[in-house]
Amino acid sequence: MTYTVEKIGGTSMTAFDAVLENIILRPNRDNLYNRVFVVSAYGGITDALLECKKTSKPGVYQLIAKRDDSWSDALAEVEQRMLLTNEHMFADPMNRMRADKFIRSRISEARNCISNILETCQYGQFTLRHYLPQVREFLASIGEAHSAFNTALKLKNMGIEARFVDLSGWSSDKVESLDENILNAFKEIDVSQELPIVTGYASCKDGLMSTFDRGYSEMTFSRIATLTNADLAIIHKEYHLSSADPRVVGPEKVLPIGHTNYDVADQLASLGMEAIHPNAAAGLRESGIELQIKNTFEPEHRGTLISNQFQPTADKVEIIAGKQKVFALHLFDQSMVGEADNFSYELMEIISDAHVSLIGKEMNANSITYYLGGNSDSLNKVLYKAEKRYPNSEIKGRMVALISVIGSQIDTNKALAKGVSALMNADITPYALHSSMRNVNVQFVVSDKEYKAAICALHEEFFDNQLQGMAPRDTKVA
């Protein structure tokens, strides 16, 4: 029998009835086991606990970091959202009481811990900055513990042998490595007889958030699959992995990819459109474990299979993906000729110190351009420090969008030519063009305000012929 490790995304978890019917109880109640489910927090909860992933709106953690006293009110609001979820999930008052007691206890302990840390940091010998990584870790763990506990409780009351597996280390006095934590948790679990419901957050010595930030649940999922020798890894999302974002080009115009390889997954991850975190993908790839991306709301569809074995020889574009609000830091200096390494090294130190993400880089004899992601304060800090460090250089910063045409095997010259033609026909003039020697992607840099128009133009160019004559899709895809 096939043994699978499966991750359920946060938006899917919020639609729990669909998760129950389309994932957990499927294909039938006589075949429920030999599966492990790693669950994310309910949709929006981690954003409220930390910060919004898309808008950077501060959550509880960011308010604490800024010493904003409203963090306590923000935590109370998160608690109320969690209790409301419990109300919707449990009709039986006894089960709801158990669920409420669990999350209230976690929130109460977190509040006391944070208050004690802030009080301690009033003394000069202690600094809040030293404690913030740990605060971020345990705040993140609350969301996954909530959803995993609820899921296990719900299944138990349906007569299913579900087990709540809490990897958060909440009440543990011993800090282990990620692998040790997972192996110790699973050494007494018989997956043929019980259904483990595992927290997407896992405690470890180096700190999962510190190392992988918001990709931590995928890392937990990947390590469980690798360490327990899964036959297949599955990620259930609220959409398909498709030819473009349906919110941009329209749901009736996109196509599920169907089959691709880990090279494509890595290209998507670099743009923030993660099929899976690149570090998590690396573990699956090295272990030879295939990854299936499925749509929670379309259980009959096979979704997209990502594997090492998929190595097509035919030229085929698989997806148009992009990233908005990318900060292009451009430095021109005539004295750079022959000294580019020195400039590059010093600029990378500035970028690293500002804790912004490096998305891409291009250079020639006398100029360097870095494409960066992050909040406006951090990006402005990079620009200010670069101007201060190189007062005689011409330094510019502008917001752009990066759009990639990606495929497991594409003719990059042909893709560049067709892409430029499509953009120019749409009255979009790209700032820069990049191609890959690995023949997996070409990239176009355009004005940030032209992002959606550019995505649509490229998708129409590369996929219009495939869509002609097909029946319109009426499902939720991306």
Short mmCIF file of C-alpha atoms in Angstrom, two decimals:
data_model
loop_
_atom_site.label_atom_id
_atom_site.label_comp_id
_atom_site.label_asym_id
_atom_site.label_seq_id
_atom_site.Cartn_x
_atom_site.Cartn_y
_atom_site.Cartn_z
CA MET A 1 0.00 0.00 0.00
CA THR A 2 1.26 3.49 -0.88
CA TYR A 3 2.42 5.54 2.12
CA THR A 4 1.98 9.31 1.67
CA VAL A 5 2.90 12.42 3.64
CA GLU A 6 0.46 15.21 2.84
CA LYS A 7 0.43 18.93 3.66
CA ILE A 8 -2.78 20.95 3.77
CA GLY A 9 -2.49 24.70 3.16
CA GLY A 10 -4.05 27.36 5.37
CA THR A 11 -6.81 28.49 3.01
CA SER A 12 -7.83 24.88 2.52
CA MET A 13 -7.86 24.28 6.28
CA THR A 14 -10.33 27.14 6.66
CA ALA A 15 -12.72 25.24 4.37
CA PHE A 16 -12.52 22.21 6.65
CA ASP A 17 -15.67 20.48 5.36
CA ALA A 18 -14.02 20.30 1.92
CA VAL A 19 -10.78 19.03 3.49
CA LEU A 20 -12.70 16.33 5.32
CA GLU A 21 -14.71 15.18 2.30
CA ASN A 22 -12.15 15.67 -0.47
CA ILE A 23 -8.92 14.68 1.30
CA ILE A 24 -9.14 12.90 4.63
CA LEU A 25 -12.16 10.66 3.96
CA ARG A 26 -11.21 10.08 0.35
CA PRO A 27 -11.28 7.60 -1.34
CA ASN A 28 -13.24 5.73 1.35
CA ARG A 29 -13.38 5.22 5.09
CA ASP A 30 -11.91 1.73 4.78
CA ASN A 31 -8.66 3.17 3.46
CA LEU A 32 -7.88 6.04 5.84
CA TYR A 33 -4.44 5.12 7.11
CA ASN A 34 -0.87 4.91 5.81
CA ARG A 35 -1.02 8.69 5.54
CA VAL A 36 0.41 11.56 7.56
CA PHE A 37 -1.17 15.02 7.44
CA VAL A 38 0.92 18.12 8.14
CA VAL A 39 -1.42 21.06 8.63
CA SER A 40 -0.95 24.80 8.32
CA ALA A 41 -2.69 27.37 10.50
CA TYR A 42 -6.14 28.45 9.37
CA GLY A 43 -6.08 31.14 6.67
CA GLY A 44 -4.89 34.54 7.92
CA ILE A 45 -3.92 33.39 11.43
CA THR A 46 -0.14 33.34 10.88
CA ASP A 47 -0.40 36.76 9.20
CA ALA A 48 -2.17 38.06 12.32
CA LEU A 49 0.41 36.47 14.63
CA LEU A 50 3.48 37.68 12.69
CA GLU A 51 2.83 40.05 9.78
CA CYS A 52 0.85 39.90 6.54
CA LYS A 53 2.92 38.02 3.98
CA LYS A 54 1.59 40.09 1.08
CA THR A 55 1.13 43.61 2.51
CA SER A 56 3.59 43.50 5.46
CA LYS A 57 0.81 44.78 7.77
CA PRO A 58 2.17 44.23 11.30
CA GLY A 59 0.82 41.37 13.37
CA VAL A 60 1.44 40.62 17.04
CA TYR A 61 5.15 39.91 16.53
CA GLN A 62 5.87 43.11 14.61
CA LEU A 63 4.05 45.17 17.24
CA ILE A 64 6.19 43.57 19.94
CA ALA A 65 9.34 44.26 17.93
CA LYS A 66 8.34 47.93 17.69
CA ARG A 67 7.49 48.02 21.42
CA ASP A 68 3.94 48.95 20.51
CA ASP A 69 1.71 48.35 23.54
CA SER A 70 -1.19 47.39 21.27
CA TRP A 71 0.37 43.91 20.85
CA SER A 72 -1.76 42.62 23.72
CA ASP A 73 -4.97 43.79 22.06
CA ALA A 74 -3.81 42.27 18.77
CA LEU A 75 -3.19 38.94 20.51
CA ALA A 76 -6.67 39.10 22.05
CA GLU A 77 -8.13 39.64 18.57
CA VAL A 78 -6.29 36.57 17.27
CA GLU A 79 -7.66 34.56 20.20
CA GLN A 80 -11.20 35.64 19.36
CA ARG A 81 -10.71 34.61 15.72
CA MET A 82 -9.51 31.19 16.86
CA LEU A 83 -12.46 30.75 19.22
CA LEU A 84 -14.83 31.72 16.41
CA THR A 85 -13.25 29.02 14.24
CA ASN A 86 -13.88 26.53 17.05
CA GLU A 87 -17.52 27.62 17.22
CA HIS A 88 -17.98 26.97 13.50
CA MET A 89 -16.15 23.65 13.66
CA PHE A 90 -17.70 22.01 16.73
CA ALA A 91 -21.45 21.81 17.17
CA ASP A 92 -21.07 19.59 20.24
CA PRO A 93 -20.53 21.82 23.32
CA MET A 94 -18.14 19.36 25.01
CA ASN A 95 -15.82 19.20 22.01
CA ARG A 96 -15.94 22.95 21.58
CA MET A 97 -15.08 23.38 25.26
CA ARG A 98 -12.03 21.12 24.83
CA ALA A 99 -10.91 23.04 21.73
CA ASP A 100 -11.42 26.40 23.45
CA LYS A 101 -9.54 25.27 26.56
CA PHE A 102 -6.56 24.18 24.47
CA ILE A 103 -6.11 27.41 22.54
CA ARG A 104 -6.90 29.67 25.50
CA SER A 105 -4.16 27.93 27.45
CA ARG A 106 -1.63 28.49 24.64
CA ILE A 107 -2.56 32.14 24.24
CA SER A 108 -2.43 32.74 27.99
CA GLU A 109 1.02 31.17 28.29
CA ALA A 110 2.25 33.19 25.30
CA ARG A 111 0.90 36.43 26.79
CA ASN A 112 2.61 35.78 30.13
CA CYS A 113 5.89 34.89 28.45
CA ILE A 114 5.92 38.02 26.28
CA SER A 115 4.98 40.25 29.22
CA ASN A 116 7.83 38.80 31.29
CA ILE A 117 10.30 39.31 28.44
CA LEU A 118 9.24 42.94 27.96
CA GLU A 119 9.47 43.57 31.69
CA THR A 120 12.95 42.02 31.83
CA CYS A 121 14.08 44.16 28.90
CA GLN A 122 13.34 47.33 30.85
CA TYR A 123 16.71 46.74 32.50
CA GLY A 124 19.77 47.89 30.60
CA GLN A 125 21.54 44.54 30.75
CA PHE A 126 18.85 42.90 28.60
CA THR A 127 17.85 43.78 25.05
CA LEU A 128 14.60 42.87 23.32
CA ARG A 129 16.45 42.22 20.07
CA HIS A 130 18.08 39.20 21.70
CA TYR A 131 14.71 37.58 22.48
CA LEU A 132 12.81 38.44 19.29
CA PRO A 133 13.80 35.32 17.29
CA GLN A 134 12.41 33.07 20.05
CA VAL A 135 9.25 35.20 20.32
CA ARG A 136 8.70 34.85 16.58
CA GLU A 137 9.17 31.08 16.82
CA PHE A 138 6.64 30.40 19.55
CA LEU A 139 4.06 32.84 18.17
CA ALA A 140 4.24 31.07 14.80
CA SER A 141 3.70 27.69 16.45
CA ILE A 142 0.34 28.69 17.98
CA GLY A 143 -1.52 28.73 14.66
CA GLU A 144 -0.44 25.24 13.59
CA ALA A 145 -1.08 23.78 17.05
CA HIS A 146 -4.63 25.18 16.92
CA SER A 147 -5.50 23.65 13.55
CA ALA A 148 -3.79 20.31 14.24
CA PHE A 149 -5.48 19.88 17.64
CA ASN A 150 -8.89 20.72 16.19
CA THR A 151 -8.45 18.34 13.27
CA ALA A 152 -7.40 15.42 15.46
CA LEU A 153 -10.26 16.11 17.89
CA LYS A 154 -12.79 16.26 15.06
CA LEU A 155 -11.58 12.98 13.55
CA LYS A 156 -11.51 11.15 16.88
CA ASN A 157 -15.15 12.02 17.40
CA MET A 158 -15.90 10.49 14.02
CA GLY A 159 -14.40 7.19 15.16
CA ILE A 160 -11.09 7.66 13.33
CA GLU A 161 -7.85 6.75 15.15
CA ALA A 162 -6.32 10.20 14.76
CA ARG A 163 -3.30 11.36 16.78
CA PHE A 164 -2.38 14.98 17.50
CA VAL A 165 1.39 15.22 16.93
CA ASP A 166 2.69 18.45 18.44
CA LEU A 167 6.21 19.15 17.17
CA SER A 168 6.19 22.71 18.55
CA GLY A 169 8.11 21.78 21.70
CA TRP A 170 5.71 23.96 23.67
CA SER A 171 6.06 22.15 26.98
CA SER A 172 9.37 20.42 26.30
CA ASP A 173 12.48 21.22 28.36
CA LYS A 174 14.84 19.72 25.76
CA VAL A 175 15.72 21.37 22.45
CA GLU A 176 16.53 18.93 19.65
CA SER A 177 17.47 19.16 16.00
CA LEU A 178 14.59 19.11 13.51
CA ASP A 179 15.34 15.53 12.48
CA GLU A 180 15.60 14.35 16.11
CA ASN A 181 12.29 16.03 16.94
CA ILE A 182 10.53 14.30 14.06
CA LEU A 183 12.10 10.87 14.61
CA ASN A 184 11.29 10.90 18.34
CA ALA A 185 7.68 11.87 17.62
CA PHE A 186 7.20 9.09 15.06
CA LYS A 187 9.06 6.24 16.75
CA GLU A 188 5.91 5.01 18.51
CA ILE A 189 3.43 5.81 15.73
CA ASP A 190 2.09 2.99 13.55
CA VAL A 191 0.77 4.76 10.46
CA SER A 192 -1.07 1.64 9.38
CA GLN A 193 -3.26 1.84 12.49
CA GLU A 194 -3.55 5.57 13.22
CA LEU A 195 -3.69 8.87 11.39
CA PRO A 196 -1.07 11.42 12.58
CA ILE A 197 -2.15 15.07 12.38
CA VAL A 198 1.09 17.01 12.67
CA THR A 199 1.79 20.67 13.39
CA GLY A 200 3.36 22.47 10.44
CA TYR A 201 5.69 24.22 12.88
CA ALA A 202 8.43 22.12 14.50
CA SER A 203 10.81 23.18 17.25
CA CYS A 204 14.53 22.78 16.58
CA LYS A 205 17.88 24.04 17.84
CA ASP A 206 18.53 26.50 15.03
CA GLY A 207 14.97 27.81 14.96
CA LEU A 208 12.77 26.85 12.01
CA MET A 209 11.58 30.43 11.47
CA SER A 210 15.11 31.81 11.71
CA THR A 211 16.27 29.46 8.96
CA PHE A 212 13.27 29.16 6.64
CA ASP A 213 10.95 31.99 7.77
CA ARG A 214 7.43 31.54 6.36
CA GLY A 215 8.40 28.38 4.47
CA TYR A 216 8.76 26.49 7.75
CA SER A 217 5.69 24.24 7.40
CA GLU A 218 6.91 22.97 4.03
CA MET A 219 10.27 22.17 5.60
CA THR A 220 8.56 20.15 8.34
CA PHE A 221 6.50 18.37 5.68
CA SER A 222 9.58 17.61 3.57
CA ARG A 223 11.66 16.26 6.46
CA ILE A 224 8.81 14.01 7.65
CA ALA A 225 8.43 12.60 4.14
CA THR A 226 12.18 12.03 3.84
CA LEU A 227 12.81 10.60 7.32
CA THR A 228 9.79 8.25 7.26
CA ASN A 229 10.48 7.09 3.68
CA ALA A 230 7.26 8.26 2.07
CA ASP A 231 6.33 6.83 -1.32
CA LEU A 232 4.76 10.14 -2.35
CA ALA A 233 4.53 13.68 -0.96
CA ILE A 234 1.35 15.66 -1.61
CA ILE A 235 0.52 19.32 -1.07
CA HIS A 236 -3.17 20.24 -1.04
CA LYS A 237 -3.80 23.87 -2.00
CA GLU A 238 -6.86 25.92 -2.79
CA TYR A 239 -5.77 26.04 -6.44
CA HIS A 240 -3.98 24.11 -9.14
CA LEU A 241 -0.39 24.80 -10.10
CA SER A 242 -1.33 26.37 -13.44
CA SER A 243 -0.09 28.28 -16.45
CA ALA A 244 -0.61 31.65 -14.73
CA ASP A 245 -2.37 33.31 -11.82
CA PRO A 246 -6.14 33.18 -12.60
CA ARG A 247 -6.67 36.36 -10.60
CA VAL A 248 -4.63 38.11 -13.28
CA VAL A 249 -5.52 36.38 -16.57
CA GLY A 250 -8.90 34.90 -15.61
CA PRO A 251 -9.74 31.39 -14.29
CA GLU A 252 -11.20 30.32 -17.63
CA LYS A 253 -7.87 30.92 -19.38
CA VAL A 254 -5.42 28.96 -17.23
CA LEU A 255 -4.35 25.32 -17.57
CA PRO A 256 -3.00 22.99 -14.87
CA ILE A 257 0.64 22.16 -15.63
CA GLY A 258 0.15 18.41 -15.16
CA HIS A 259 3.78 17.24 -14.99
CA THR A 260 7.03 19.12 -14.41
CA ASN A 261 10.33 18.84 -12.54
CA TYR A 262 12.05 20.41 -9.54
CA ASP A 263 13.92 22.94 -11.71
CA VAL A 264 10.60 24.62 -12.48
CA ALA A 265 9.59 24.50 -8.80
CA ASP A 266 12.83 26.31 -7.91
CA GLN A 267 12.20 29.05 -10.49
CA LEU A 268 8.73 29.62 -9.03
CA ALA A 269 10.13 29.76 -5.51
CA SER A 270 12.60 32.50 -6.50
CA LEU A 271 9.62 34.65 -7.49
CA GLY A 272 7.71 33.94 -4.29
CA MET A 273 5.14 31.82 -6.19
CA GLU A 274 6.03 28.72 -4.26
CA ALA A 275 4.98 25.29 -5.30
CA ILE A 276 7.26 24.32 -2.41
CA HIS A 277 10.09 26.06 -0.52
CA PRO A 278 13.38 25.39 -2.37
CA ASN A 279 15.06 23.87 0.70
CA ALA A 280 12.11 21.56 1.22
CA ALA A 281 12.15 20.60 -2.45
CA ALA A 282 15.87 19.77 -2.21
CA GLY A 283 15.23 17.09 0.42
CA LEU A 284 12.49 15.45 -1.63
CA ARG A 285 14.60 15.63 -4.78
CA GLU A 286 17.63 14.03 -3.12
CA SER A 287 15.45 11.25 -1.68
CA GLY A 288 13.78 10.60 -5.02
CA ILE A 289 10.33 11.37 -3.64
CA GLU A 290 7.82 12.72 -6.14
CA LEU A 291 5.67 15.71 -5.16
CA GLN A 292 2.05 16.07 -6.20
CA ILE A 293 0.27 19.45 -6.05
CA LYS A 294 -3.50 18.97 -5.80
CA ASN A 295 -6.52 21.25 -5.71
CA THR A 296 -8.51 20.70 -2.52
CA PHE A 297 -11.73 21.65 -4.26
CA GLU A 298 -11.24 19.40 -7.30
CA PRO A 299 -10.34 16.01 -5.81
CA GLU A 300 -10.91 14.04 -9.03
CA HIS A 301 -8.14 15.96 -10.81
CA ARG A 302 -4.64 14.45 -10.62
CA GLY A 303 -3.10 17.91 -10.25
CA THR A 304 0.56 18.39 -11.07
CA LEU A 305 3.33 15.87 -10.43
CA ILE A 306 6.84 17.20 -9.80
CA SER A 307 9.61 14.64 -10.24
CA ASN A 308 13.27 14.22 -11.10
CA GLN A 309 12.36 11.86 -13.93
CA PHE A 310 10.47 14.46 -15.96
CA GLN A 311 13.03 15.61 -18.53
CA PRO A 312 11.20 16.56 -21.74
CA THR A 313 13.05 17.05 -24.99
CA ALA A 314 10.35 19.11 -26.73
CA ASP A 315 10.29 22.89 -26.38
CA LYS A 316 7.34 23.78 -24.13
CA VAL A 317 6.52 26.77 -21.93
CA GLU A 318 4.68 25.60 -18.79
CA ILE A 319 3.95 28.72 -16.76
CA ILE A 320 4.06 32.52 -16.77
CA ALA A 321 4.94 33.69 -13.26
CA GLY A 322 5.88 37.07 -11.89
CA LYS A 323 6.59 39.18 -8.87
CA GLN A 324 5.39 42.74 -8.25
CA LYS A 325 6.94 45.42 -6.04
CA VAL A 326 10.52 44.45 -6.77
CA PHE A 327 13.06 47.15 -5.95
CA ALA A 328 15.70 47.56 -8.68
CA LEU A 329 18.86 49.08 -7.16
CA HIS A 330 21.07 50.27 -10.01
CA LEU A 331 24.63 51.52 -9.49
CA PHE A 332 26.77 53.01 -12.29
CA ASP A 333 30.41 53.91 -11.71
CA GLN A 334 33.09 54.33 -14.38
CA SER A 335 35.76 53.19 -11.89
CA MET A 336 34.04 49.83 -11.55
CA VAL A 337 35.86 48.45 -14.60
CA GLY A 338 38.13 45.70 -13.28
CA GLU A 339 36.89 46.28 -9.71
CA ALA A 340 33.38 44.84 -9.97
CA ASP A 341 34.03 42.18 -7.33
CA ASN A 342 34.79 44.81 -4.68
CA PHE A 343 31.61 46.75 -5.47
CA SER A 344 29.57 43.56 -5.49
CA TYR A 345 30.95 42.34 -2.15
CA GLU A 346 30.28 45.63 -0.37
CA LEU A 347 26.79 46.02 -1.82
CA MET A 348 25.92 42.47 -0.76
CA GLU A 349 26.96 43.32 2.80
CA ILE A 350 24.59 46.30 2.76
CA ILE A 351 21.78 44.14 1.37
CA SER A 352 22.38 41.38 3.91
CA ASP A 353 22.44 43.78 6.86
CA ALA A 354 19.06 45.25 5.81
CA HIS A 355 17.42 41.77 5.84
CA VAL A 356 15.89 42.13 2.39
CA SER A 357 15.69 39.26 -0.09
CA LEU A 358 17.88 39.09 -3.19
CA ILE A 359 15.72 38.01 -6.12
CA GLY A 360 18.15 38.59 -8.98
CA LYS A 361 21.26 40.39 -10.17
CA GLU A 362 22.73 41.65 -13.43
CA MET A 363 25.97 43.45 -14.21
CA ASN A 364 28.24 44.71 -16.95
CA ALA A 365 31.62 46.45 -17.02
CA ASN A 366 30.58 49.56 -15.09
CA SER A 367 27.18 48.92 -13.54
CA ILE A 368 25.35 46.50 -11.25
CA THR A 369 21.62 46.05 -10.74
CA TYR A 370 20.18 44.15 -7.80
CA TYR A 371 16.54 43.10 -7.71
CA LEU A 372 15.36 43.12 -4.09
CA GLY A 373 12.24 42.26 -2.14
CA GLY A 374 11.24 43.59 1.27
CA ASN A 375 9.33 46.31 3.07
CA SER A 376 9.78 49.94 2.07
CA ASP A 377 11.73 50.88 5.21
CA SER A 378 14.36 48.19 4.63
CA LEU A 379 14.64 48.96 0.92
CA ASN A 380 15.06 52.68 1.58
CA LYS A 381 17.77 51.78 4.10
CA VAL A 382 19.64 49.86 1.38
CA LEU A 383 19.39 52.84 -1.00
CA TYR A 384 20.56 55.30 1.67
CA LYS A 385 23.56 53.17 2.69
CA ALA A 386 24.55 52.57 -0.94
CA GLU A 387 24.43 56.33 -1.66
CA LYS A 388 26.48 57.02 1.46
CA ARG A 389 29.06 54.34 0.64
CA TYR A 390 29.45 55.44 -3.02
CA PRO A 391 28.92 59.22 -3.09
CA ASN A 392 30.54 59.57 -6.52
CA SER A 393 28.48 56.85 -8.16
CA GLU A 394 25.18 57.28 -9.98
CA ILE A 395 22.67 55.29 -7.93
CA LYS A 396 18.99 54.86 -8.75
CA GLY A 397 16.17 52.84 -7.25
CA ARG A 398 12.82 52.08 -8.86
CA MET A 399 9.94 49.67 -8.41
CA VAL A 400 9.68 47.11 -11.17
CA ALA A 401 8.00 43.76 -11.84
CA LEU A 402 9.85 40.59 -12.80
CA ILE A 403 8.00 38.21 -15.11
CA SER A 404 9.36 34.80 -16.07
CA VAL A 405 8.44 32.45 -18.89
CA ILE A 406 9.26 29.03 -17.41
CA GLY A 407 9.42 25.45 -18.65
CA SER A 408 11.34 22.25 -17.98
CA GLN A 409 12.89 22.58 -21.45
CA ILE A 410 12.43 25.73 -23.52
CA ASP A 411 14.20 27.35 -26.44
CA THR A 412 15.29 30.52 -24.64
CA ASN A 413 16.11 32.44 -27.83
CA LYS A 414 12.69 31.74 -29.30
CA ALA A 415 10.96 32.51 -25.97
CA LEU A 416 12.78 35.85 -25.69
CA ALA A 417 11.87 36.84 -29.23
CA LYS A 418 8.21 35.86 -28.88
CA GLY A 419 8.00 37.46 -25.44
CA VAL A 420 9.45 40.80 -26.53
CA SER A 421 7.14 40.85 -29.55
CA ALA A 422 4.08 40.15 -27.36
CA LEU A 423 5.03 42.88 -24.89
CA MET A 424 5.75 45.47 -27.59
CA ASN A 425 2.40 44.66 -29.27
CA ALA A 426 0.79 45.44 -25.92
CA ASP A 427 2.68 48.78 -25.76
CA ILE A 428 4.92 47.52 -22.97
CA THR A 429 8.63 48.25 -23.30
CA PRO A 430 10.74 46.03 -21.02
CA TYR A 431 13.58 47.60 -19.06
CA ALA A 432 15.74 44.47 -19.24
CA LEU A 433 15.74 40.88 -20.52
CA HIS A 434 17.45 37.81 -19.08
CA SER A 435 17.79 34.25 -20.31
CA SER A 436 19.04 31.11 -18.59
CA MET A 437 21.77 28.83 -19.92
CA ARG A 438 19.89 25.97 -18.27
CA ASN A 439 17.01 26.50 -20.72
CA VAL A 440 14.33 26.66 -18.02
CA ASN A 441 13.36 30.34 -18.01
CA VAL A 442 13.59 33.77 -19.56
CA GLN A 443 12.77 36.90 -17.61
CA PHE A 444 11.38 40.31 -18.49
CA VAL A 445 11.74 43.39 -16.29
CA VAL A 446 8.86 45.83 -16.75
CA SER A 447 7.36 48.78 -14.92
CA ASP A 448 5.55 47.67 -11.77
CA LYS A 449 2.31 49.27 -12.96
CA GLU A 450 2.44 47.15 -16.15
CA TYR A 451 2.66 43.84 -14.26
CA LYS A 452 -0.86 42.54 -14.97
CA ALA A 453 -0.89 43.68 -18.60
CA ALA A 454 2.49 42.02 -19.19
CA ILE A 455 1.38 38.71 -17.62
CA CYS A 456 -1.76 38.69 -19.79
CA ALA A 457 0.16 39.51 -22.97
CA LEU A 458 2.73 36.75 -22.39
CA HIS A 459 0.12 34.18 -21.37
CA GLU A 460 -1.91 34.90 -24.51
CA GLU A 461 1.21 34.56 -26.65
CA PHE A 462 2.34 31.21 -25.23
CA PHE A 463 -0.96 29.53 -24.30
CA ASP A 464 -3.70 30.88 -26.56
CA ASN A 465 -3.35 28.02 -29.04
CA GLN A 466 -3.64 25.41 -26.27
CA LEU A 467 -6.83 27.01 -24.95
CA GLN A 468 -8.68 27.19 -28.26
CA GLY A 469 -11.39 24.59 -28.50
CA MET A 470 -11.18 23.58 -24.84
CA ALA A 471 -14.27 23.52 -22.61
CA PRO A 472 -14.26 26.40 -20.11
CA ARG A 473 -13.12 25.51 -16.59
CA ASP A 474 -15.40 26.30 -13.70
CA THR A 475 -13.02 25.38 -10.90
CA LYS A 476 -10.77 27.28 -8.54
CA VAL A 477 -7.29 27.25 -10.00
CA ALA A 478 -4.05 29.22 -9.95
#
